[in-house]
């Protein structure tokens, strides 16, 4: 399992190490199937629940990063097909949803479902990178890092040579059809008096 935007020349350390890892694995095991999922949504995900759970959203790119979120169940279905089909060996698969969104568009969907509007605070990248370093020294679990700030400025790029859900006979789900389903489990149904 790799990541979308895996590229050994990326300005992001995360994407860069994913690209380097793919290259090393393929040099040792050429038959390795590489899977690059887009940001994932589903039960207890880090996409919808991060947006729904914070009172303030701190970003540096005004939530303009663009990507095609993918349903966790679709990834599981794709992996099941790959496990049973020897023709997938040695291939690279980019697994992404049917529609591209900005983070701001997804945040608006989340706000609509939880009937709450959170403040969005945009900070210069240099400031947010420094704050993230300081913040992570205060608490023992990592919430953000300088590289996450860097990734805010990198839109999802799809490798035109990679195979997709279509090659596996799977129609991926659109996040817009699932935001309520996944958020109601945590935030509960809203009752109107």
Short mmCIF file of C-alpha atoms in Angstrom, two decimals:
data_model
loop_
_atom_site.label_atom_id
_atom_site.label_comp_id
_atom_site.label_asym_id
_atom_site.label_seq_id
_atom_site.Cartn_x
_atom_site.Cartn_y
_atom_site.Cartn_z
CA UNK A 1 0.00 0.00 0.00
CA UNK A 2 1.49 3.28 -1.08
CA UNK A 3 -0.21 6.67 -1.46
CA UNK A 4 -1.60 8.96 -4.09
CA UNK A 5 1.06 11.43 -5.30
CA UNK A 6 3.89 8.97 -4.54
CA UNK A 7 6.88 10.60 -6.23
CA UNK A 8 10.56 10.32 -5.32
CA UNK A 9 11.00 13.96 -6.47
CA UNK A 10 8.12 15.42 -4.44
CA UNK A 11 8.67 18.46 -2.17
CA UNK A 12 6.74 16.47 0.49
CA UNK A 13 8.83 14.01 2.51
CA UNK A 14 5.79 11.73 2.86
CA UNK A 15 5.15 11.51 -0.91
CA UNK A 16 8.88 11.34 -1.60
CA UNK A 17 9.41 8.33 0.70
CA UNK A 18 6.38 6.58 -0.83
CA UNK A 19 7.89 7.05 -4.30
CA UNK A 20 11.29 5.82 -3.12
CA UNK A 21 9.69 2.84 -1.41
CA UNK A 22 7.82 1.84 -4.57
CA UNK A 23 11.03 1.97 -6.56
CA UNK A 24 12.96 -0.15 -4.03
CA UNK A 25 10.21 -2.75 -3.68
CA UNK A 26 9.84 -3.10 -7.45
CA UNK A 27 13.62 -3.50 -7.86
CA UNK A 28 13.60 -6.43 -5.40
CA UNK A 29 10.16 -7.91 -6.21
CA UNK A 30 9.11 -6.89 -9.75
CA UNK A 31 5.82 -8.76 -9.39
CA UNK A 32 4.69 -6.49 -6.52
CA UNK A 33 1.28 -4.90 -7.03
CA UNK A 34 1.38 -1.27 -5.91
CA UNK A 35 -1.82 0.35 -4.67
CA UNK A 36 -2.05 4.14 -4.37
CA UNK A 37 -5.29 5.14 -2.63
CA UNK A 38 -6.52 8.73 -2.55
CA UNK A 39 -7.58 10.18 0.84
CA UNK A 40 -9.96 7.63 2.36
CA UNK A 41 -13.43 8.12 3.81
CA UNK A 42 -15.43 5.55 5.79
CA UNK A 43 -16.12 4.59 9.41
CA UNK A 44 -13.71 6.35 11.80
CA UNK A 45 -11.76 7.90 8.93
CA UNK A 46 -9.25 10.73 9.25
CA UNK A 47 -10.93 12.87 6.61
CA UNK A 48 -14.59 13.45 7.53
CA UNK A 49 -14.11 13.08 11.27
CA UNK A 50 -11.18 15.47 11.38
CA UNK A 51 -13.31 18.09 9.65
CA UNK A 52 -16.34 17.41 11.87
CA UNK A 53 -14.51 17.16 15.17
CA UNK A 54 -12.54 20.37 15.36
CA UNK A 55 -13.85 23.74 16.44
CA UNK A 56 -11.13 25.54 14.50
CA UNK A 57 -9.45 24.39 11.31
CA UNK A 58 -5.93 25.68 10.84
CA UNK A 59 -4.60 25.54 7.29
CA UNK A 60 -2.20 27.40 5.02
CA UNK A 61 -3.81 26.94 1.61
CA UNK A 62 -7.35 28.12 2.37
CA UNK A 63 -8.43 24.48 2.03
CA UNK A 64 -7.84 24.59 -1.73
CA UNK A 65 -5.98 21.26 -2.00
CA UNK A 66 -7.83 19.16 -4.60
CA UNK A 67 -8.22 15.39 -4.56
CA UNK A 68 -10.65 12.54 -5.33
CA UNK A 69 -11.61 10.91 -1.99
CA UNK A 70 -12.06 7.14 -2.10
CA UNK A 71 -14.44 4.96 -0.10
CA UNK A 72 -12.73 2.46 2.21
CA UNK A 73 -15.11 -0.28 1.10
CA UNK A 74 -14.11 0.29 -2.53
CA UNK A 75 -10.45 -0.12 -1.59
CA UNK A 76 -11.28 -3.38 0.21
CA UNK A 77 -13.19 -4.62 -2.85
CA UNK A 78 -10.26 -3.74 -5.11
CA UNK A 79 -7.78 -5.55 -2.86
CA UNK A 80 -10.04 -8.63 -2.84
CA UNK A 81 -10.11 -8.66 -6.66
CA UNK A 82 -6.32 -8.22 -6.81
CA UNK A 83 -5.77 -11.09 -4.37
CA UNK A 84 -7.72 -13.45 -6.62
CA UNK A 85 -6.45 -12.25 -10.01
CA UNK A 86 -2.86 -13.09 -10.97
CA UNK A 87 -2.97 -10.64 -13.88
CA UNK A 88 -2.78 -7.76 -11.36
CA UNK A 89 0.75 -8.80 -10.31
CA UNK A 90 3.38 -6.21 -11.16
CA UNK A 91 0.78 -3.51 -11.86
CA UNK A 92 0.26 -0.12 -10.24
CA UNK A 93 -3.29 0.89 -9.31
CA UNK A 94 -4.43 4.42 -8.52
CA UNK A 95 -7.62 4.09 -6.49
CA UNK A 96 -9.66 7.28 -6.32
CA UNK A 97 -13.27 8.44 -6.23
CA UNK A 98 -15.30 9.56 -9.25
CA UNK A 99 -15.21 13.28 -8.50
CA UNK A 100 -12.52 15.78 -7.56
CA UNK A 101 -13.19 18.11 -4.61
CA UNK A 102 -11.29 20.79 -2.76
CA UNK A 103 -10.90 20.35 0.99
CA UNK A 104 -13.17 23.41 1.36
CA UNK A 105 -15.95 21.67 -0.61
CA UNK A 106 -15.71 18.58 1.59
CA UNK A 107 -15.67 20.77 4.72
CA UNK A 108 -18.88 22.45 3.49
CA UNK A 109 -20.52 19.01 3.08
CA UNK A 110 -19.49 18.09 6.61
CA UNK A 111 -20.79 21.39 8.03
CA UNK A 112 -24.11 20.80 6.29
CA UNK A 113 -24.46 17.31 7.80
CA UNK A 114 -23.51 18.21 11.37
CA UNK A 115 -25.39 21.53 11.17
CA UNK A 116 -22.44 23.39 12.53
CA UNK A 117 -20.02 25.85 11.00
CA UNK A 118 -16.46 25.72 12.22
CA UNK A 119 -14.05 28.58 11.97
CA UNK A 120 -11.38 28.29 9.34
CA UNK A 121 -8.14 30.02 10.21
CA UNK A 122 -5.61 30.41 7.43
CA UNK A 123 -2.01 30.99 8.48
CA UNK A 124 1.12 31.51 6.40
CA UNK A 125 2.90 28.16 5.79
CA UNK A 126 6.02 29.19 7.72
CA UNK A 127 3.91 30.08 10.78
CA UNK A 128 1.77 26.93 10.68
CA UNK A 129 4.82 24.70 10.24
CA UNK A 130 6.42 26.27 13.34
CA UNK A 131 3.18 26.01 15.34
CA UNK A 132 2.82 22.34 14.42
CA UNK A 133 6.33 21.61 15.70
CA UNK A 134 5.60 23.43 18.97
CA UNK A 135 2.18 21.78 19.35
CA UNK A 136 3.62 18.29 18.91
CA UNK A 137 6.12 18.93 21.69
CA UNK A 138 3.26 19.71 24.10
CA UNK A 139 1.17 16.59 23.46
CA UNK A 140 2.31 13.00 23.03
CA UNK A 141 0.22 12.16 19.93
CA UNK A 142 0.96 13.78 16.62
CA UNK A 143 -1.83 15.99 15.29
CA UNK A 144 -0.03 17.73 12.47
CA UNK A 145 3.45 18.32 11.16
CA UNK A 146 5.35 20.59 8.80
CA UNK A 147 5.06 18.04 6.00
CA UNK A 148 1.24 18.01 6.27
CA UNK A 149 1.36 21.77 5.72
CA UNK A 150 3.55 21.18 2.66
CA UNK A 151 1.05 18.63 1.29
CA UNK A 152 -1.78 21.19 1.47
CA UNK A 153 -0.21 22.82 -1.60
CA UNK A 154 0.00 19.62 -3.67
CA UNK A 155 -3.13 18.60 -5.57
CA UNK A 156 -3.72 14.95 -6.40
CA UNK A 157 -2.08 13.92 -9.65
CA UNK A 158 -3.24 10.71 -11.31
CA UNK A 159 -0.59 8.64 -13.07
CA UNK A 160 -1.98 8.10 -16.60
CA UNK A 161 -0.05 4.80 -16.87
CA UNK A 162 -1.58 3.35 -13.69
CA UNK A 163 -4.64 1.13 -13.70
CA UNK A 164 -7.80 2.17 -11.85
CA UNK A 165 -11.04 0.79 -10.41
CA UNK A 166 -12.34 0.54 -13.96
CA UNK A 167 -9.69 -2.09 -14.76
CA UNK A 168 -11.00 -4.11 -11.80
CA UNK A 169 -14.67 -3.77 -12.78
CA UNK A 170 -15.50 -1.59 -9.77
CA UNK A 171 -17.54 1.61 -9.83
CA UNK A 172 -16.20 3.83 -6.97
CA UNK A 173 -18.59 5.65 -4.65
CA UNK A 174 -18.89 9.43 -4.42
CA UNK A 175 -18.22 10.94 -0.98
CA UNK A 176 -21.22 13.27 -1.42
CA UNK A 177 -23.52 10.24 -1.07
CA UNK A 178 -21.98 9.08 2.21
CA UNK A 179 -21.17 12.06 4.44
CA UNK A 180 -24.40 11.70 6.47
CA UNK A 181 -24.00 7.93 6.79
CA UNK A 182 -20.52 8.17 8.29
CA UNK A 183 -21.00 11.27 10.43
CA UNK A 184 -24.30 10.26 12.07
CA UNK A 185 -22.56 7.33 13.76
CA UNK A 186 -20.45 9.75 15.81
CA UNK A 187 -22.48 12.93 15.97
CA UNK A 188 -25.91 11.25 16.14
CA UNK A 189 -29.13 12.15 14.40
CA UNK A 190 -30.20 15.74 14.77
CA UNK A 191 -33.59 16.23 16.36
CA UNK A 192 -35.58 19.31 15.53
CA UNK A 193 -37.91 20.49 18.30
#
